[in-house]
Each structure stands twice: as C-alpha cells, then as structure tokens.
C-alpha positions as YAML, in Angstrom:
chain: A
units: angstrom
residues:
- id: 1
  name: UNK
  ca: [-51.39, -33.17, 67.72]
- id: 2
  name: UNK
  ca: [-49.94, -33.64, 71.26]
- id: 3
  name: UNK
  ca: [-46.71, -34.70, 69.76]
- id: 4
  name: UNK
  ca: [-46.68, -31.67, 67.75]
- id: 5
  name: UNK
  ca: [-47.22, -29.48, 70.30]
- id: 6
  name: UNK
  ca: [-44.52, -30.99, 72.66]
- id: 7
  name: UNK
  ca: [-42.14, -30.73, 69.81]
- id: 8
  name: UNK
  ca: [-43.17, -27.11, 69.35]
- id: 9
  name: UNK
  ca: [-43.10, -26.02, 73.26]
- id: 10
  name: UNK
  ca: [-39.61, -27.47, 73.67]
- id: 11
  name: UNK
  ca: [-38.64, -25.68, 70.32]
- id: 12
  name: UNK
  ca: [-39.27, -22.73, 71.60]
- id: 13
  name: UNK
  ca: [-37.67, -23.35, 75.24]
- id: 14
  name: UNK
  ca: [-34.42, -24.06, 72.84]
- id: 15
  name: UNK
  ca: [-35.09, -21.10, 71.24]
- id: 16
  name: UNK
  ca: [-35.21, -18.61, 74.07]
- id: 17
  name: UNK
  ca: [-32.16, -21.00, 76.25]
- id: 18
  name: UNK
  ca: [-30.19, -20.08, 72.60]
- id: 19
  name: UNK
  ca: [-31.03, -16.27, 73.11]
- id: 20
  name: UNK
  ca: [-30.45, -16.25, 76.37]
- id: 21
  name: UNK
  ca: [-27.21, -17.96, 75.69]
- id: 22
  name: UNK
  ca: [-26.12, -15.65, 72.81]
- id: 23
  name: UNK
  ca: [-27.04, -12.60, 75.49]
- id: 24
  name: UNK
  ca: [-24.96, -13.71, 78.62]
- id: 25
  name: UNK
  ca: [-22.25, -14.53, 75.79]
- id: 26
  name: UNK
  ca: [-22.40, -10.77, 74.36]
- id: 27
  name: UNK
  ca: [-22.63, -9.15, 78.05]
- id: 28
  name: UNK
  ca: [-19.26, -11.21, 78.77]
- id: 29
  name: UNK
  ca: [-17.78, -10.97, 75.81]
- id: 30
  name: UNK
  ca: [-18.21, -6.83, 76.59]
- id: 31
  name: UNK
  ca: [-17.06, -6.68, 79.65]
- id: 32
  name: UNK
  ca: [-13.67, -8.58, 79.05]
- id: 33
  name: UNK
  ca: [-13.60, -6.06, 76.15]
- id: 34
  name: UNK
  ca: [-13.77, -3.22, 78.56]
- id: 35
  name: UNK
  ca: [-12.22, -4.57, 81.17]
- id: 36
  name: UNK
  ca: [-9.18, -5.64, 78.67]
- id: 37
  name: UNK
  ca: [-8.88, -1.91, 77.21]
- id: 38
  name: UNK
  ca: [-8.84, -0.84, 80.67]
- id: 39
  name: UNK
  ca: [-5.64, -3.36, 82.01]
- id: 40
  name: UNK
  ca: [-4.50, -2.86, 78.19]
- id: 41
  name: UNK
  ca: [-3.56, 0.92, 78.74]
- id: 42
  name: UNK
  ca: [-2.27, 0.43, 82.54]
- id: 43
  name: UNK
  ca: [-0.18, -2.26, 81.55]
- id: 44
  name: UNK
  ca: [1.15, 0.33, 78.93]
- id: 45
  name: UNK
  ca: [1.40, 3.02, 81.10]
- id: 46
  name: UNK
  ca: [3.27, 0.92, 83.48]
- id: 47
  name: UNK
  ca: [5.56, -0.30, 80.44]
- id: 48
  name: UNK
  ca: [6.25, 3.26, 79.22]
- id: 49
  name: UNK
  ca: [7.62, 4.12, 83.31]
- id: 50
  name: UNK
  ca: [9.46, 0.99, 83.20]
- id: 51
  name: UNK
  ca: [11.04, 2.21, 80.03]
- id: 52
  name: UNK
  ca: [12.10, 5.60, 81.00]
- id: 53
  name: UNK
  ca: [13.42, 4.19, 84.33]
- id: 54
  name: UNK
  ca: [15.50, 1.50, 82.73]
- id: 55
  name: UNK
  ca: [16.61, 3.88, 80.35]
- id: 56
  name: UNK
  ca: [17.75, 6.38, 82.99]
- id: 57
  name: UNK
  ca: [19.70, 3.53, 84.84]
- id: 58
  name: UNK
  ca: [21.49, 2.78, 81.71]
- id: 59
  name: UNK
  ca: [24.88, 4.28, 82.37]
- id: 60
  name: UNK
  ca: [27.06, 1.63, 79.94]
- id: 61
  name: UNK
  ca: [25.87, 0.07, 76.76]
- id: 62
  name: UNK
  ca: [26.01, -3.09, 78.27]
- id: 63
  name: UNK
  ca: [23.34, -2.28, 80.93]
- id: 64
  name: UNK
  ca: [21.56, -1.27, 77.84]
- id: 65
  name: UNK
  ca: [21.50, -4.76, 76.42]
- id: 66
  name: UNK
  ca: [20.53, -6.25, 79.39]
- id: 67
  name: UNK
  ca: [17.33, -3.65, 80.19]
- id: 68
  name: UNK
  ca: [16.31, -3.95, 76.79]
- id: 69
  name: UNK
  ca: [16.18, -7.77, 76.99]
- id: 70
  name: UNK
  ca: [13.97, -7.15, 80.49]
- id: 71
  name: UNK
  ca: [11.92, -4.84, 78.48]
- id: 72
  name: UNK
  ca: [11.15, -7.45, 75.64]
- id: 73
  name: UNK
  ca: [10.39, -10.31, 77.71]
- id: 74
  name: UNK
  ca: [7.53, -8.04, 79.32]
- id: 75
  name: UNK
  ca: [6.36, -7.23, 76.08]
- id: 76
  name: UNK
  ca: [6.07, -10.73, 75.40]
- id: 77
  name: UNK
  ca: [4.29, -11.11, 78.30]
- id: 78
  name: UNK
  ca: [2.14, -8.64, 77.30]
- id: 79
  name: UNK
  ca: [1.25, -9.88, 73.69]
- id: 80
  name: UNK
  ca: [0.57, -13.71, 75.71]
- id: 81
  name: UNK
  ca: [-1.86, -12.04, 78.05]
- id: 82
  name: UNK
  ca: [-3.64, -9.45, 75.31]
- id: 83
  name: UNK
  ca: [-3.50, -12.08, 72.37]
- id: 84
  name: UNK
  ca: [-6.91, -12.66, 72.06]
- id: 85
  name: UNK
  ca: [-7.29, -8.48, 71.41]
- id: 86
  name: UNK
  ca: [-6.68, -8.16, 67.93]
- id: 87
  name: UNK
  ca: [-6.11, -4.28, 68.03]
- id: 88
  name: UNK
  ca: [-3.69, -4.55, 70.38]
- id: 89
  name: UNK
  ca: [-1.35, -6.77, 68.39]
- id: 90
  name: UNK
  ca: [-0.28, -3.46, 65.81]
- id: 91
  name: UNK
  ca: [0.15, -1.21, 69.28]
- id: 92
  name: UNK
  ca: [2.50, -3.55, 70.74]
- id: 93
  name: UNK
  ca: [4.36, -4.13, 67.52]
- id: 94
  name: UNK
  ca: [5.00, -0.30, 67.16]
- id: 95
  name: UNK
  ca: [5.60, -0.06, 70.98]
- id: 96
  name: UNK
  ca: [8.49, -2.61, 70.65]
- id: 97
  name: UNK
  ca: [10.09, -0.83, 67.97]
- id: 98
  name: UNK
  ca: [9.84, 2.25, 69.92]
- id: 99
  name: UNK
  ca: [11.25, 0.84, 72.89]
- id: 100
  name: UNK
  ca: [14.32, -0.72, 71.17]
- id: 101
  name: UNK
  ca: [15.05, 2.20, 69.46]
- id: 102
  name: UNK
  ca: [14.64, 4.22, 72.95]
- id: 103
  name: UNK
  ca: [17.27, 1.99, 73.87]
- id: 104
  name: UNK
  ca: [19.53, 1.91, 71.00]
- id: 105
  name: UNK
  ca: [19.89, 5.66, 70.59]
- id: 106
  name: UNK
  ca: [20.88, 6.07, 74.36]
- id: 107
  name: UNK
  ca: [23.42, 2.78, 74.06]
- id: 108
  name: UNK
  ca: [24.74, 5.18, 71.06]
- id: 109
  name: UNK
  ca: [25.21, 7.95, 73.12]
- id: 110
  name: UNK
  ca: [26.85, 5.80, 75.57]
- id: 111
  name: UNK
  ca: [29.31, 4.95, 73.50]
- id: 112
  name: UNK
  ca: [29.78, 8.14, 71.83]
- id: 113
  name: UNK
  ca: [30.56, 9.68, 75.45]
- id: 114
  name: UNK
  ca: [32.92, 7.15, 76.45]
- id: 115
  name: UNK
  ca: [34.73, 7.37, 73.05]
- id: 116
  name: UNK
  ca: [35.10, 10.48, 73.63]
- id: 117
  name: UNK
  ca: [36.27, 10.59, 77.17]
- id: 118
  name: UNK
  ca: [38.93, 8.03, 76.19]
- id: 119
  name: UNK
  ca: [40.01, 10.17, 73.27]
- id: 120
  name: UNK
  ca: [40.14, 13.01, 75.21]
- id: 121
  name: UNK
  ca: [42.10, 11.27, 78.07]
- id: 122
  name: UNK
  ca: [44.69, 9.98, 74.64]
- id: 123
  name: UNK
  ca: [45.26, 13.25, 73.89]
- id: 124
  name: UNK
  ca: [46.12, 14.36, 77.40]
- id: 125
  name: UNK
  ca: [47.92, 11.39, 78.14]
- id: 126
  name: UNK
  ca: [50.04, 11.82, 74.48]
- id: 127
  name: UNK
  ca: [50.96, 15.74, 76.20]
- id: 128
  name: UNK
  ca: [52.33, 14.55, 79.25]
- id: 129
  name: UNK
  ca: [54.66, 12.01, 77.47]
- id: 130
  name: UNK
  ca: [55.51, 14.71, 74.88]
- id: 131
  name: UNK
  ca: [56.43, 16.69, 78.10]
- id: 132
  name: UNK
  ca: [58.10, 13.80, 79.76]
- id: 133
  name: UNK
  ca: [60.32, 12.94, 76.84]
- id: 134
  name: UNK
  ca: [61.55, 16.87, 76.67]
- id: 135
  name: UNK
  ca: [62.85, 16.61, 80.41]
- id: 136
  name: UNK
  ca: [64.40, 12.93, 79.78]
- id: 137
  name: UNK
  ca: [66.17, 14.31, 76.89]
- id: 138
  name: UNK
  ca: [67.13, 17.08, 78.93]
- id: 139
  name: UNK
  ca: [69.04, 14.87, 81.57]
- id: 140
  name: UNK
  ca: [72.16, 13.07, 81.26]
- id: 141
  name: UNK
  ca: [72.45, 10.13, 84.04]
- id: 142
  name: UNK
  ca: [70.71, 7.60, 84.16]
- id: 143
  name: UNK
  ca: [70.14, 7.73, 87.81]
- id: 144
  name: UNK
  ca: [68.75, 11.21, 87.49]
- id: 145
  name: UNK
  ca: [66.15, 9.27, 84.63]
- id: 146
  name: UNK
  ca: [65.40, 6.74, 87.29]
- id: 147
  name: UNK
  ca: [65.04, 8.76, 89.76]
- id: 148
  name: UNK
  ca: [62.29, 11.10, 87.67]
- id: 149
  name: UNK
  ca: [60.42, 8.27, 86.55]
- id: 150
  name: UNK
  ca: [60.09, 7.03, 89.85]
- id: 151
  name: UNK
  ca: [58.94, 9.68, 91.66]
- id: 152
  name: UNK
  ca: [57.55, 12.32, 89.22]
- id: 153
  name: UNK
  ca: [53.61, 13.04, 89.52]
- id: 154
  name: UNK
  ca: [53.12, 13.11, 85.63]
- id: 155
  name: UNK
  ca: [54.24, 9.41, 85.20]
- id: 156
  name: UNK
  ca: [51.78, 8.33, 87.89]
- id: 157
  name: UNK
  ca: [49.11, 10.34, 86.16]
- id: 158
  name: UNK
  ca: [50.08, 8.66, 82.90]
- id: 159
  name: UNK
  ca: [49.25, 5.34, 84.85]
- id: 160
  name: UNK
  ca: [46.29, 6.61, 85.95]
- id: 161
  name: UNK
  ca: [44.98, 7.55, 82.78]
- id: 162
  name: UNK
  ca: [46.02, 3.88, 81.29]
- id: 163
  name: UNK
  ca: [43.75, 2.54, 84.53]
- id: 164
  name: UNK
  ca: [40.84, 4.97, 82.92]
- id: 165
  name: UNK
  ca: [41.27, 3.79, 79.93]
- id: 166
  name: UNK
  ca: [40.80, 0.43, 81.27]
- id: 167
  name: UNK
  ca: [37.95, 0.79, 83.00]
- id: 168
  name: UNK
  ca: [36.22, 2.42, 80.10]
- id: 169
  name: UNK
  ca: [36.93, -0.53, 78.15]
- id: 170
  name: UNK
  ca: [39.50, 0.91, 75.31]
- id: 171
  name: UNK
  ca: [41.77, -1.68, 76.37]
- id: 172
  name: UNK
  ca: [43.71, -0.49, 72.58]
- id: 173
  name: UNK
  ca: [44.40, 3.03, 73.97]
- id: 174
  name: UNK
  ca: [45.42, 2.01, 77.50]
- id: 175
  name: UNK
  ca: [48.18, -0.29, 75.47]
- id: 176
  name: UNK
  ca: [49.35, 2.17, 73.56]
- id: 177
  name: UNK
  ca: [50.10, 3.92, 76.01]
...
C-alpha cells in the first residue's frame, strides 16, 4: 500500500511538473510569436525604405544590379532570422518579387532614357555633319578645309557629342560617328 501510494504521489508531481512544463512552453512560445510579428513588420517597414531609397539612388542600370543584389541578400537575411514563422515565408516570397520587379522596371527606364538621349544626341550630331559637309563642299583649298576643321566650334561639338556618347555607354554610336 505504501508503495502504491509513493508511486501515485510522484505520479502526480510528474503530472503537474508536465503541466507546468506544457504552460511555461505555451507562454514562450506566445511571446516569441508576438514579439516575432512585431520585429517581422519593422524589419519590413525598414526593407520597404531601404527599397525606395536604393531605388531613388539608382541613376544607371548598373547601380540597379548592384542595389538589387544588396536588397536580396537582406531578404535572405530576413527569411534565416523569420524561418521558424511559417506565415511569413509566402510574405517574403511575394515581397521579393515585388522588390525585383521595383527594380527591374526602373533599370528599364534607365535604359530607355539613355537610349534615348544617345539617339537624340545621333540625330543632332548626324545635322551638324550634314551642315559641315555643305561648307566643305563649298570650299576649294585644302588649307581653307584645314583650317575649318581645326578651328570651327561645330567640329568640337561633334567631339563632344562622341565623348557623350561614350560616357553613356553607346560606344556603337560614338564610332559611327
């Protein structure tokens, strides 16, 4: 009888250790819930700023490459430090599809601008030899040539432009020219 009631006292010290176990494991697993929704949507906040910033610094598509590959590698930060949050996995998916197509859009309209700066230049450019060619033809020395191409403000602006076209990297036009 002694035995059995031993047996049965330290059952039921197991039994309420094991509830209070189960409790303290509830109450923590509740707050890291709440405390993880809470650094959850700062850490997006902070990712949508850093997204808009980087995106506003982006003034060639090759910047754009390089802040988009910052951008991921927080994101992946962010899915190592959130992956025990199951919910969160499908929120960071769609927010790195929306962040690379926040990015590819503007590297579009990057190069959609600078294409058509450089054409724009080209055409100019194209005018000034047309106009060029009409006063070579015009002259009948060679020295007088020479002397035009040397010193005349059009050719240097023709040079200039090739140096634009340069720098904007439509190294294609610049030869033609």
């Amino acid at each position: 009888t002694q035995t059995t009631q031993i047996i049965d006292d330290i059952s039921t010290i197991y039994s309420t250790l094991n509830q209070v176990r189960a409790t303290l494991k509830n109450r923590r697993r509740e707050l890291a819930k709440s405390e993880g929704v809470a650094q959850f949507g700062a850490q997006m906040k902070l990712l949508n700023q850093a997204v808009i910033n980087y995106i506003d610094l982006c003034d060639s598509p090759d910047k754009c490459e390089e802040y988009l590959s910052t951008m991921m590698v927080q994101l992946e930060d962010l899915e190592g430090r959130f992956a025990d949050f199951d919910e969160y996995i499908e929120q960071l998916a769609e927010k790195r599809d929306e962040i690379y197509n926040a990015f590819e859009s503007r590297k579009l309209q990057l190069v959609e601008q600078r294409n058509r700066r450089s054409g724009a230049l080209m055409q100019s450019a194209e005018r000034i030899l047309t106009s060029i060619r009409h006063r070579i033809e015009a002259m009948e020395a060679i020295n007088e040539i020479n002397g035009y191409l040397a010193g005349d403000l059009m050719i240097e602006k023709v040079r200039d432009t090739i140096t634009q076209l340069t720098e904007l990297g439509d190294s294609v036009k610049a030869d033609d020219l």
